[in-house]
Amino acid sequence: MVKDEIIALITEKRARIGVIGLGYVGLPLLAEFARGGFTGIGFEVDAHKAEQINAGTSYIGDVGSAVIKACVDAKRMSATTNFDHLGECDAIIICVPTPLRKTKEPDVSYILAAAEEIKQRLRRGQLIILESTTYPGTTDEVLLPMFAETGLKLDEDFLLAFSPERVDPGNPQFQTHNIPKVVGGVTDDSTNVAAHLYSQIVDNVHAVSSARVAEATKLLENTFRAVNIGMANEMARLCYALNIDTWEVIHAAATKPFGFMPFYPGPGIGGHCIPLDPHYLSWKARQHGFDSRFIGLAEEVNSRMPDHVVQLISDGLNDEEKAMKGSHVLLLGVAYKQDINDVRESPALSIIDRLRSKGAQVSYHDPFVAELNFDDAPTEAGGAPLRSTELTDAEIRAADCVVIVTNHSQIDYQRITDLAPLVVDTRNALNGDVRRASRARIIRL
Ligand SMILES: NC(=O)c1ccc[n+]([C@@H]2O[C@H](COP(=O)([O-])OP(=O)(O)OC[C@H]3O[C@@H](n4cnc5c(N)ncnc54)[C@H](O)[C@@H]3O)[C@@H](O)[C@H]2O)c1
């Protein structure tokens, strides 16, 4: 049986692992298989990325170049743009992007492109796993019919499963090996073999009854975050209106040992997951005549946060008898979260756009992001790219307002409050000691 054949290859670490898409998800996964004693091939459409991997260089923060180089030197890892090598792989894992269309509908075209490459080379004895976040039903409604067109039979010839990725870029505590992995196959054999594969590199594998359950699990996780962040953001706006310290309220509530889980407000949600994934669920819900109201409400509240941040800046300037127009506003951090270089969907883009449209002179400093382009951002005020400025004393002093949009840990916040006249802190980056010693006027979200 094909199941036993693949299990034997995996157990003996003779299974060759193909990973399609070497980004934030695919590259760490490929590295983990290579470190775990397997031989892995990465498939990329971006030739530059493939060249970098083969030269032993990493472009993803969570995977060091030393790890890539060691795996490449040991001939356990290589990358290619030639998809013919898919035929050599016993397990193929798809980690390509799943963005939204302008209409906020799922764009599964990258999955379809990857699946088409697999289909052309599908052979007996292969296990295919989709990891890209997508709506429930993608694996069995979209991928299975494609692969079935080859004449090969599920369970007899090949296996097919979904396993959501939970990587948290920039999180040193939780990496691929110690984040429990959920696995759901289109058939029981698919589940069991996919679970066996991941158990070689992940401490804890949780098998579920179907690919749909695994797909829905990922969307529940990220929708849960979006909704709770929305709740925290609404609370922050309410506390601002009531002149109550939101952060103190959340920290106090978090002392409750049961029934409460802290979520924190911020300048808006960003990244490839939280702003996008709930739309995959609400789109699928609409197909079934179901209106997912929590998702819509969370999106509405979260997407208003950049406006609220601009309001805080405007209020602060106003108190100093300054107008927004012509003021110099310096943003600290433009990545969507701490200590990473990812600016996809970052609220900084919306904040800059709104500040520019009000006539502010905007600059930014981000140790992780050298240049910021506005190609995909709302650009009513014109989209001239910005370069990260050096954080000199003169630059901080020259700003009418410094806005902490991302709380990167290497910034000396004490120095900021020593030199700047006005600081808007959207991340609670200024701790109590810094705030008490501050010469700057501080406005917190
Ligand atoms: N980044 C995260 O934190 C995260 C976490 C969990 C889940 N996910 C999900 O994982 C998936 C991948 O996300 P990511 O952040 O790694 O994306 P990414 O953009 O960092 O990487 C995707 C890679 O796939 C490549 N690619 C695109 N089409 C391809 C094709 N047809 N063949 C081969 N390579 C192709 C791109 O060049 C890119 O290098 C998405 O569905 C995302 O929602 C991401």
Tab-separated table of C-alpha atoms and ligand atoms in Angstrom:
chain	number	residue	atom	x	y	z
A	1	MET	CA	0.000	0.000	0.000
A	2	VAL	CA	1.181	3.475	-0.817
A	3	LYS	CA	0.659	4.529	2.790
A	4	ASP	CA	3.113	1.918	4.118
A	5	GLU	CA	5.647	2.737	1.428
A	6	ILE	CA	5.707	6.435	2.263
A	7	ILE	CA	5.744	5.767	6.018
A	8	ALA	CA	8.793	3.534	5.566
A	9	LEU	CA	10.590	6.224	3.558
A	10	ILE	CA	9.805	8.800	6.240
A	11	THR	CA	10.846	6.572	9.149
A	12	GLU	CA	14.151	5.782	7.459
A	13	LYS	CA	14.561	9.470	6.581
A	14	ARG	CA	14.913	8.537	2.949
A	15	ALA	CA	11.833	10.546	1.946
A	16	ARG	CA	12.818	13.575	-0.129
A	17	ILE	CA	10.899	16.664	0.940
A	18	GLY	CA	9.858	19.353	-1.535
A	19	VAL	CA	8.692	22.737	-0.236
A	20	ILE	CA	7.032	25.087	-2.730
A	21	GLY	CA	7.412	28.763	-1.788
A	22	LEU	CA	10.411	29.736	0.363
A	23	GLY	CA	9.056	32.684	2.346
A	24	TYR	CA	8.398	33.246	6.042
A	25	VAL	CA	6.686	29.846	6.244
A	26	GLY	CA	8.437	27.665	3.662
A	27	LEU	CA	12.066	28.457	4.409
A	28	PRO	CA	11.982	27.677	8.165
A	29	LEU	CA	10.065	24.480	7.373
A	30	LEU	CA	12.584	23.350	4.751
A	31	ALA	CA	15.436	24.130	7.170
A	32	GLU	CA	13.752	22.109	9.913
A	33	PHE	CA	13.433	19.043	7.666
A	34	ALA	CA	17.071	19.410	6.577
A	35	ARG	CA	18.212	19.726	10.194
A	36	GLY	CA	16.056	16.728	11.045
A	37	GLY	CA	18.105	14.519	8.706
A	38	PHE	CA	15.974	14.724	5.560
A	39	THR	CA	17.011	15.959	2.138
A	40	GLY	CA	14.872	18.926	1.148
A	41	ILE	CA	14.434	20.788	-2.106
A	42	GLY	CA	12.880	24.241	-2.120
A	43	PHE	CA	10.934	25.386	-5.183
A	44	GLU	CA	10.759	29.116	-5.856
A	45	VAL	CA	9.540	31.355	-8.656
A	46	ASP	CA	11.926	34.047	-7.407
A	47	ALA	CA	15.315	33.043	-8.842
A	48	HIS	CA	17.147	35.472	-6.559
A	49	LYS	CA	15.795	33.736	-3.452
A	50	ALA	CA	16.835	30.330	-4.816
A	51	GLU	CA	20.334	31.667	-5.541
A	52	GLN	CA	20.626	33.072	-2.026
A	53	ILE	CA	19.681	29.740	-0.456
A	54	ASN	CA	22.159	27.821	-2.605
A	55	ALA	CA	24.823	30.348	-1.589
A	56	GLY	CA	24.006	29.628	2.078
A	57	THR	CA	22.413	33.005	2.757
A	58	SER	CA	19.140	33.516	4.601
A	59	TYR	CA	16.744	36.388	3.891
A	60	ILE	CA	14.289	35.410	6.655
A	61	GLY	CA	15.006	36.702	10.167
A	62	ASP	CA	14.000	33.536	11.993
A	63	VAL	CA	16.481	31.327	10.104
A	64	GLY	CA	20.150	32.224	10.415
A	65	SER	CA	22.470	32.045	7.416
A	66	ALA	CA	24.689	29.667	9.438
A	67	VAL	CA	21.817	27.150	9.540
A	68	ILE	CA	21.152	27.461	5.808
A	69	LYS	CA	24.830	27.194	4.967
A	70	ALA	CA	25.309	24.104	7.157
A	71	CYS	CA	22.304	22.401	5.513
A	72	VAL	CA	23.444	23.349	1.991
A	73	ASP	CA	27.049	22.240	2.680
A	74	ALA	CA	25.752	18.917	4.029
A	75	LYS	CA	23.769	18.569	0.770
A	76	ARG	CA	20.526	18.373	2.763
A	77	MET	CA	19.064	21.529	1.295
A	78	SER	CA	18.938	23.134	-2.125
A	79	ALA	CA	16.614	25.500	-3.925
A	80	THR	CA	15.537	25.597	-7.531
A	81	THR	CA	13.216	27.300	-9.997
A	82	ASN	CA	13.026	24.072	-12.007
A	83	PHE	CA	9.793	22.358	-11.025
A	84	ASP	CA	10.750	19.145	-12.854
A	85	HIS	CA	12.544	18.158	-9.628
A	86	LEU	CA	9.104	17.823	-7.994
A	87	GLY	CA	9.019	14.342	-9.498
A	88	GLU	CA	11.942	13.371	-7.207
A	89	CYS	CA	10.059	14.358	-4.045
A	90	ASP	CA	8.129	11.891	-1.889
A	91	ALA	CA	6.410	14.609	0.136
A	92	ILE	CA	5.542	18.030	-1.308
A	93	ILE	CA	4.419	20.875	0.928
A	94	ILE	CA	2.820	23.990	-0.570
A	95	CYS	CA	3.671	27.258	1.257
A	96	VAL	CA	2.744	29.912	-1.307
A	97	PRO	CA	0.976	33.222	-0.534
A	98	THR	CA	-2.798	33.485	-0.199
A	99	PRO	CA	-3.587	37.201	-0.541
A	100	LEU	CA	-6.928	38.887	-1.115
A	101	ARG	CA	-8.165	40.400	-4.337
A	102	LYS	CA	-9.028	44.120	-4.334
A	103	THR	CA	-12.611	43.009	-3.722
A	104	LYS	CA	-11.384	41.283	-0.507
A	105	GLU	CA	-12.178	37.893	-1.983
A	106	PRO	CA	-9.699	35.014	-1.602
A	107	ASP	CA	-6.979	34.849	-4.233
A	108	VAL	CA	-5.974	31.197	-4.457
A	109	SER	CA	-4.172	31.654	-7.778
A	110	TYR	CA	-0.764	30.956	-6.194
A	111	ILE	CA	-2.069	27.670	-4.786
A	112	LEU	CA	-3.496	26.772	-8.195
A	113	ALA	CA	-0.183	27.584	-9.912
A	114	ALA	CA	1.759	25.416	-7.457
A	115	ALA	CA	-0.790	22.600	-7.746
A	116	GLU	CA	-0.567	22.727	-11.537
A	117	GLU	CA	3.202	22.222	-11.334
A	118	ILE	CA	2.641	19.207	-9.049
A	119	LYS	CA	-0.127	17.810	-11.243
A	120	GLN	CA	2.152	17.768	-14.280
A	121	ARG	CA	4.652	15.570	-12.391
A	122	LEU	CA	2.393	13.689	-9.960
A	123	ARG	CA	3.479	10.069	-9.613
A	124	ARG	CA	2.596	7.096	-7.484
A	125	GLY	CA	3.982	7.319	-3.936
A	126	GLN	CA	3.685	11.035	-3.288
A	127	LEU	CA	2.188	12.806	-0.287
A	128	ILE	CA	0.958	16.353	-1.011
A	129	ILE	CA	0.298	18.770	1.844
A	130	LEU	CA	-1.130	22.268	1.597
A	131	GLU	CA	0.040	24.682	4.313
A	132	SER	CA	-1.097	28.009	2.833
A	133	THR	CA	-3.941	29.517	4.827
A	134	THR	CA	-7.180	29.145	2.877
A	135	TYR	CA	-10.931	28.670	3.136
A	136	PRO	CA	-12.398	25.338	4.306
A	137	GLY	CA	-12.839	23.045	1.336
A	138	THR	CA	-9.840	24.151	-0.745
A	139	THR	CA	-7.958	20.868	-0.325
A	140	ASP	CA	-10.796	18.516	-1.218
A	141	GLU	CA	-12.832	20.750	-3.540
A	142	VAL	CA	-9.987	22.342	-5.512
A	143	LEU	CA	-6.790	20.304	-5.192
A	144	LEU	CA	-8.207	16.778	-5.177
A	145	PRO	CA	-10.133	17.141	-8.482
A	146	MET	CA	-7.000	18.593	-10.112
A	147	PHE	CA	-4.829	15.678	-9.040
A	148	ALA	CA	-7.570	13.143	-9.863
A	149	GLU	CA	-7.466	14.339	-13.505
A	150	THR	CA	-4.083	12.617	-13.821
A	151	GLY	CA	-5.821	9.244	-13.490
A	152	LEU	CA	-3.889	8.519	-10.276
A	153	LYS	CA	-6.055	7.465	-7.334
A	154	LEU	CA	-6.160	8.906	-3.828
A	155	ASP	CA	-4.962	6.358	-1.224
A	156	GLU	CA	-3.958	3.869	-3.917
A	157	ASP	CA	-1.390	6.136	-5.557
A	158	PHE	CA	-1.052	9.404	-3.658
A	159	LEU	CA	-2.110	11.075	-0.412
A	160	LEU	CA	-3.397	14.595	0.231
A	161	ALA	CA	-3.658	16.637	3.436
A	162	PHE	CA	-3.885	20.139	4.863
A	163	SER	CA	-1.774	21.349	7.767
A	164	PRO	CA	-1.980	24.984	8.817
A	165	GLU	CA	1.182	26.921	9.543
A	166	ARG	CA	1.388	28.756	12.851
A	167	VAL	CA	4.819	30.333	12.573
A	168	ASP	CA	5.144	33.581	14.537
A	169	PRO	CA	7.954	35.570	12.875
A	170	GLY	CA	10.307	37.179	15.373
A	171	ASN	CA	9.183	34.956	18.277
A	172	PRO	CA	12.343	33.384	19.752
A	173	GLN	CA	10.402	31.145	22.155
A	174	PHE	CA	8.210	29.345	19.621
A	175	GLN	CA	9.742	28.060	16.407
A	176	THR	CA	8.668	25.345	13.961
A	177	HIS	CA	9.743	22.413	16.177
A	178	ASN	CA	7.889	23.435	19.350
A	179	ILE	CA	4.671	24.819	17.857
A	180	PRO	CA	2.087	21.997	17.892
A	181	LYS	CA	1.005	21.078	14.368
A	182	VAL	CA	-2.588	20.355	13.347
A	183	VAL	CA	-2.955	17.882	10.460
A	184	GLY	CA	-6.089	16.830	8.588
A	185	GLY	CA	-6.079	14.577	5.561
A	186	VAL	CA	-8.636	14.123	2.799
A	187	THR	CA	-8.571	10.445	3.854
A	188	ASP	CA	-7.459	8.677	7.040
A	189	ASP	CA	-4.337	7.360	5.324
A	190	SER	CA	-3.488	10.901	4.270
A	191	THR	CA	-3.924	12.148	7.853
A	192	ASN	CA	-1.821	9.392	9.335
A	193	VAL	CA	1.068	9.693	6.898
A	194	ALA	CA	1.132	13.518	7.036
A	195	ALA	CA	1.069	13.338	10.864
A	196	HIS	CA	3.929	10.829	10.764
A	197	LEU	CA	5.932	13.174	8.543
A	198	TYR	CA	5.526	16.217	10.799
A	199	SER	CA	6.216	14.163	13.933
A	200	GLN	CA	9.784	13.806	12.643
A	201	ILE	CA	10.421	17.522	13.133
A	202	VAL	CA	7.637	18.816	15.417
A	203	ASP	CA	7.323	17.807	19.086
A	204	ASN	CA	3.518	17.687	19.110
A	205	VAL	CA	1.218	16.720	16.219
A	206	HIS	CA	-2.557	16.925	16.569
A	207	ALA	CA	-4.434	14.907	13.937
A	208	VAL	CA	-8.009	15.923	13.075
A	209	SER	CA	-10.685	14.090	11.130
A	210	SER	CA	-10.516	15.991	7.830
A	211	ALA	CA	-8.699	18.608	5.789
A	212	ARG	CA	-11.711	20.922	6.257
A	213	VAL	CA	-11.368	20.802	10.039
A	214	ALA	CA	-7.673	21.671	9.730
A	215	GLU	CA	-8.458	24.537	7.322
A	216	ALA	CA	-11.177	25.896	9.610
A	217	THR	CA	-8.906	25.573	12.668
A	218	LYS	CA	-6.403	28.022	11.210
A	219	LEU	CA	-9.152	30.506	10.345
A	220	LEU	CA	-10.654	30.219	13.822
A	221	GLU	CA	-7.259	30.958	15.389
A	222	ASN	CA	-6.650	34.083	13.358
A	223	THR	CA	-10.241	35.301	13.484
A	224	PHE	CA	-10.086	34.897	17.270
A	225	ARG	CA	-7.069	37.218	17.318
A	226	ALA	CA	-8.663	39.749	14.968
A	227	VAL	CA	-11.873	39.887	17.024
A	228	ASN	CA	-10.097	40.170	20.380
A	229	ILE	CA	-7.683	42.812	19.110
A	230	GLY	CA	-10.756	44.647	17.829
A	231	MET	CA	-12.222	44.469	21.325
A	232	ALA	CA	-8.973	45.827	22.839
A	233	ASN	CA	-8.885	48.626	20.266
A	234	GLU	CA	-12.457	49.610	21.004
A	235	MET	CA	-11.647	49.620	24.718
A	236	ALA	CA	-8.598	51.839	24.041
A	237	ARG	CA	-10.723	54.401	22.226
A	238	LEU	CA	-13.313	54.333	24.966
A	239	CYS	CA	-10.646	54.725	27.680
A	240	TYR	CA	-9.123	57.660	25.776
A	241	ALA	CA	-12.528	59.341	25.763
A	242	LEU	CA	-12.959	58.606	29.495
A	243	ASN	CA	-9.367	59.604	30.337
A	244	ILE	CA	-8.554	56.169	31.749
A	245	ASP	CA	-5.217	54.387	31.180
A	246	THR	CA	-6.151	51.415	28.925
A	247	TRP	CA	-2.920	49.567	29.555
A	248	GLU	CA	-3.321	49.734	33.292
A	249	VAL	CA	-6.865	48.377	32.939
A	250	ILE	CA	-5.702	45.459	30.779
A	251	HIS	CA	-2.787	44.610	33.070
A	252	ALA	CA	-5.089	44.671	36.074
A	253	ALA	CA	-7.675	42.455	34.353
A	254	ALA	CA	-4.916	40.031	33.362
A	255	THR	CA	-4.231	39.242	37.037
A	256	LYS	CA	-7.423	37.169	36.943
A	257	PRO	CA	-6.144	33.592	36.743
A	258	PHE	CA	-9.102	32.252	34.748
A	259	GLY	CA	-11.627	33.502	32.209
A	260	PHE	CA	-9.540	36.385	30.898
A	261	MET	CA	-6.799	36.498	28.285
A	262	PRO	CA	-5.085	39.821	27.599
A	263	PHE	CA	-5.104	41.325	24.114
A	264	TYR	CA	-3.571	44.712	23.479
A	265	PRO	CA	-4.611	47.679	21.401
A	266	GLY	CA	-2.348	49.127	18.745
A	267	PRO	CA	-2.162	51.422	15.726
A	268	GLY	CA	-3.982	48.858	13.554
A	269	ILE	CA	-3.426	45.272	12.481
A	270	GLY	CA	-0.838	44.239	9.917
A	271	GLY	CA	1.032	41.324	8.412
A	272	HIS	CA	0.049	38.585	6.056
A	273	CYS	CA	-2.403	36.848	8.390
A	274	ILE	CA	-4.646	38.717	10.822
A	275	PRO	CA	-5.948	41.382	8.401
A	276	LEU	CA	-6.489	38.851	5.600
A	277	ASP	CA	-7.398	35.424	6.924
A	278	PRO	CA	-10.809	36.271	8.446
A	279	HIS	CA	-11.917	37.324	4.944
A	280	TYR	CA	-11.293	33.760	3.762
A	281	LEU	CA	-13.803	32.612	6.368
A	282	SER	CA	-16.386	35.340	5.774
A	283	TRP	CA	-16.184	34.737	2.002
A	284	LYS	CA	-16.885	31.031	2.489
A	285	ALA	CA	-19.664	31.923	4.932
A	286	ARG	CA	-21.291	34.165	2.278
A	287	GLN	CA	-21.248	31.263	-0.204
A	288	HIS	CA	-23.565	29.532	2.255
A	289	GLY	CA	-25.795	32.553	2.844
A	290	PHE	CA	-24.225	33.170	6.246
A	291	ASP	CA	-23.263	36.625	7.463
A	292	SER	CA	-20.251	36.433	9.820
A	293	ARG	CA	-20.862	39.621	11.786
A	294	PHE	CA	-18.023	39.402	14.312
A	295	ILE	CA	-15.510	39.354	11.467
A	296	GLY	CA	-17.021	42.421	9.811
A	297	LEU	CA	-17.203	44.334	13.069
A	298	ALA	CA	-13.610	43.527	14.046
A	299	GLU	CA	-12.413	44.684	10.646
A	300	GLU	CA	-14.347	47.914	10.969
A	301	VAL	CA	-12.947	48.699	14.431
A	302	ASN	CA	-9.363	47.661	13.597
A	303	SER	CA	-9.256	49.564	10.320
A	304	ARG	CA	-10.222	52.789	12.128
A	305	MET	CA	-7.158	52.706	14.383
A	306	PRO	CA	-4.808	54.609	12.024
A	307	ASP	CA	-7.374	57.445	12.049
A	308	HIS	CA	-7.418	57.367	15.842
A	309	VAL	CA	-3.597	57.562	15.947
A	310	VAL	CA	-3.691	60.590	13.634
A	311	GLN	CA	-6.292	62.110	15.959
A	312	LEU	CA	-3.948	61.633	18.941
A	313	ILE	CA	-1.107	63.326	17.037
A	314	SER	CA	-3.411	66.142	16.048
A	315	ASP	CA	-4.629	66.572	19.661
A	316	GLY	CA	-1.044	66.651	20.935
A	317	LEU	CA	0.047	69.225	18.386
A	318	ASN	CA	-3.043	71.271	19.086
A	319	ASP	CA	-2.156	71.425	22.797
A	320	GLU	CA	1.235	72.822	21.756
A	321	GLU	CA	-0.574	75.362	19.585
A	322	LYS	CA	0.721	73.741	16.425
A	323	ALA	CA	-1.145	72.737	13.283
A	324	MET	CA	-0.743	69.363	11.666
A	325	LYS	CA	-0.025	71.117	8.373
A	326	GLY	CA	3.709	71.780	8.115
A	327	SER	CA	4.539	69.879	11.337
A	328	HIS	CA	7.398	67.416	11.272
A	329	VAL	CA	6.195	63.989	12.406
A	330	LEU	CA	8.775	61.246	12.987
A	331	LEU	CA	7.485	57.665	13.091
A	332	LEU	CA	9.454	55.129	15.112
A	333	GLY	CA	8.983	51.701	13.530
A	334	VAL	CA	7.053	50.933	10.370
A	335	ALA	CA	7.134	47.107	10.408
A	336	TYR	CA	3.783	45.668	11.417
A	337	LYS	CA	5.217	44.243	14.625
A	338	GLN	CA	8.214	44.265	16.909
A	339	ASP	CA	11.695	43.231	15.779
A	340	ILE	CA	10.854	42.059	12.275
A	341	ASN	CA	11.214	43.656	8.829
A	342	ASP	CA	7.763	42.807	7.433
A	343	VAL	CA	5.729	45.846	6.334
A	344	ARG	CA	2.906	43.973	4.603
A	345	GLU	CA	-0.416	45.598	5.559
A	346	SER	CA	1.441	47.603	8.198
A	347	PRO	CA	-0.714	50.331	9.786
A	348	ALA	CA	2.310	52.650	9.419
A	349	LEU	CA	1.475	52.904	5.707
A	350	SER	CA	-2.044	54.167	6.418
A	351	ILE	CA	-0.842	56.519	9.147
A	352	ILE	CA	1.795	58.067	6.869
A	353	ASP	CA	-0.741	58.424	4.087
A	354	ARG	CA	-3.203	60.212	6.363
A	355	LEU	CA	-0.503	62.477	7.843
A	356	ARG	CA	0.727	63.423	4.396
A	357	SER	CA	-2.781	64.191	3.196
A	358	LYS	CA	-3.066	66.633	6.112
A	359	GLY	CA	0.153	68.371	5.053
A	360	ALA	CA	2.526	66.958	7.712
A	361	GLN	CA	6.212	66.441	6.881
A	362	VAL	CA	6.694	62.746	7.605
A	363	SER	CA	9.929	60.845	8.201
A	364	TYR	CA	10.566	57.491	9.852
A	365	HIS	CA	13.228	55.458	11.567
A	366	ASP	CA	13.132	51.655	11.539
A	367	PRO	CA	16.287	49.597	12.126
A	368	PHE	CA	14.729	46.720	10.153
A	369	VAL	CA	13.211	48.601	7.190
A	370	ALA	CA	15.596	50.687	5.078
A	371	GLU	CA	13.025	51.862	2.553
A	372	LEU	CA	9.265	52.137	2.454
A	373	ASN	CA	7.317	52.048	-0.796
A	374	PHE	CA	3.696	52.955	-1.129
A	375	ASP	CA	2.951	50.953	-4.279
A	376	ASP	CA	0.266	48.845	-2.612
A	377	ALA	CA	-0.786	51.325	0.053
A	378	PRO	CA	-3.580	53.884	-0.132
A	379	THR	CA	-1.822	56.835	-1.759
A	380	GLU	CA	-4.235	59.758	-1.852
A	381	ALA	CA	-1.441	62.094	-0.759
A	382	GLY	CA	1.094	60.870	-3.287
A	383	GLY	CA	3.278	57.852	-2.873
A	384	ALA	CA	6.880	59.055	-2.819
A	385	PRO	CA	8.979	56.339	-1.152
A	386	LEU	CA	10.676	57.130	2.164
A	387	ARG	CA	14.051	56.006	3.494
A	388	SER	CA	14.706	55.312	7.158
A	389	THR	CA	16.440	58.323	8.703
A	390	GLU	CA	19.289	58.036	11.148
A	391	LEU	CA	18.050	58.513	14.706
A	392	THR	CA	20.339	61.419	15.589
A	393	ASP	CA	19.714	63.782	18.492
A	394	ALA	CA	19.085	66.565	15.956
A	395	GLU	CA	16.480	64.463	14.114
A	396	ILE	CA	14.573	63.685	17.325
A	397	ARG	CA	14.727	67.309	18.497
A	398	ALA	CA	13.561	68.578	15.115
A	399	ALA	CA	10.355	66.510	15.243
A	400	ASP	CA	7.226	68.265	16.482
A	401	CYS	CA	5.885	64.829	17.330
A	402	VAL	CA	7.498	61.371	17.578
A	403	VAL	CA	5.041	58.501	17.096
A	404	ILE	CA	5.950	55.030	18.307
A	405	VAL	CA	4.157	52.834	15.767
A	406	THR	CA	6.266	49.691	16.304
A	407	ASN	CA	7.993	48.981	19.624
A	408	HIS	CA	11.297	47.583	18.327
A	409	SER	CA	13.335	46.526	21.319
A	410	GLN	CA	16.662	48.079	20.279
A	411	ILE	CA	15.371	51.667	20.453
A	412	ASP	CA	16.476	53.719	23.472
A	413	TYR	CA	13.092	55.132	24.476
A	414	GLN	CA	14.542	57.105	27.364
A	415	ARG	CA	16.576	59.102	24.838
A	416	ILE	CA	13.447	59.758	22.783
A	417	THR	CA	11.570	61.232	25.745
A	418	ASP	CA	14.658	63.238	26.736
A	419	LEU	CA	14.870	64.943	23.358
A	420	ALA	CA	11.415	65.036	21.744
A	421	PRO	CA	8.799	67.606	22.782
A	422	LEU	CA	5.810	65.317	22.158
A	423	VAL	CA	5.590	61.504	21.951
A	424	VAL	CA	2.542	59.494	20.910
A	425	ASP	CA	2.993	55.913	22.133
A	426	THR	CA	0.667	53.464	20.377
A	427	ARG	CA	2.338	50.336	21.842
A	428	ASN	CA	2.931	51.076	25.507
A	429	ALA	CA	6.644	51.070	24.651
A	430	LEU	CA	7.428	53.663	27.337
A	431	ASN	CA	7.560	51.919	30.678
A	432	GLY	CA	6.641	53.611	33.955
A	433	ASP	CA	10.208	54.717	34.771
A	434	VAL	CA	10.681	56.274	31.322
A	435	ARG	CA	7.329	58.025	31.583
A	436	ARG	CA	8.021	59.401	35.055
A	437	ALA	CA	11.447	60.729	33.996
A	438	SER	CA	10.153	62.069	30.702
A	439	ARG	CA	10.648	65.669	29.629
A	440	ALA	CA	8.365	65.083	26.664
A	441	ARG	CA	4.620	65.335	26.747
A	442	ILE	CA	3.376	61.765	26.271
A	443	ILE	CA	0.082	60.654	24.798
A	444	ARG	CA	-0.648	56.937	25.016
A	445	LEU	CA	-3.206	54.986	23.040
B	1	LIG	N1	4.042	34.864	7.519
B	1	LIG	C1	3.369	34.317	8.525
B	1	LIG	O1	3.545	34.691	9.683
B	1	LIG	C2	2.379	33.192	8.281
B	1	LIG	C3	1.933	32.465	9.404
B	1	LIG	C4	1.041	31.430	9.214
B	1	LIG	C5	0.557	31.167	7.933
B	1	LIG	N2	0.974	31.889	6.859
B	1	LIG	C6	0.454	31.515	5.549
B	1	LIG	O2	1.471	30.794	4.853
B	1	LIG	C7	1.407	31.081	3.453
B	1	LIG	C8	2.741	31.622	2.974
B	1	LIG	O3	3.008	32.845	3.650
B	1	LIG	P1	4.437	33.501	3.728
B	1	LIG	O4	4.358	34.551	4.774
B	1	LIG	O5	5.500	32.456	3.834
B	1	LIG	O6	4.524	34.187	2.285
B	1	LIG	P2	5.805	34.809	1.589
B	1	LIG	O7	5.329	35.804	0.608
B	1	LIG	O8	6.826	35.190	2.620
B	1	LIG	O9	6.434	33.578	0.800
B	1	LIG	C9	5.819	32.945	-0.256
B	1	LIG	C10	6.880	32.546	-1.261
B	1	LIG	O10	6.247	31.794	-2.279
B	1	LIG	C11	6.850	32.142	-3.516
B	1	LIG	N3	5.941	31.736	-4.577
B	1	LIG	C12	4.822	32.351	-5.010
B	1	LIG	N4	4.228	31.618	-5.965
B	1	LIG	C13	4.975	30.511	-6.121
B	1	LIG	C14	4.874	29.371	-6.954
B	1	LIG	N5	3.848	29.199	-7.785
B	1	LIG	N6	5.846	28.449	-6.872
B	1	LIG	C15	6.877	28.593	-6.021
B	1	LIG	N7	7.028	29.643	-5.190
B	1	LIG	C16	6.078	30.589	-5.242
B	1	LIG	C17	7.121	33.617	-3.399
B	1	LIG	O11	8.136	34.035	-4.291
B	1	LIG	C18	7.560	33.727	-1.934
B	1	LIG	O12	8.954	33.584	-1.783
B	1	LIG	C19	0.234	32.059	3.282
B	1	LIG	O13	-0.913	31.325	2.998
B	1	LIG	C20	0.124	32.688	4.660
B	1	LIG	O14	-1.179	33.160	4.896
B	1	LIG	C21	1.898	32.896	7.010
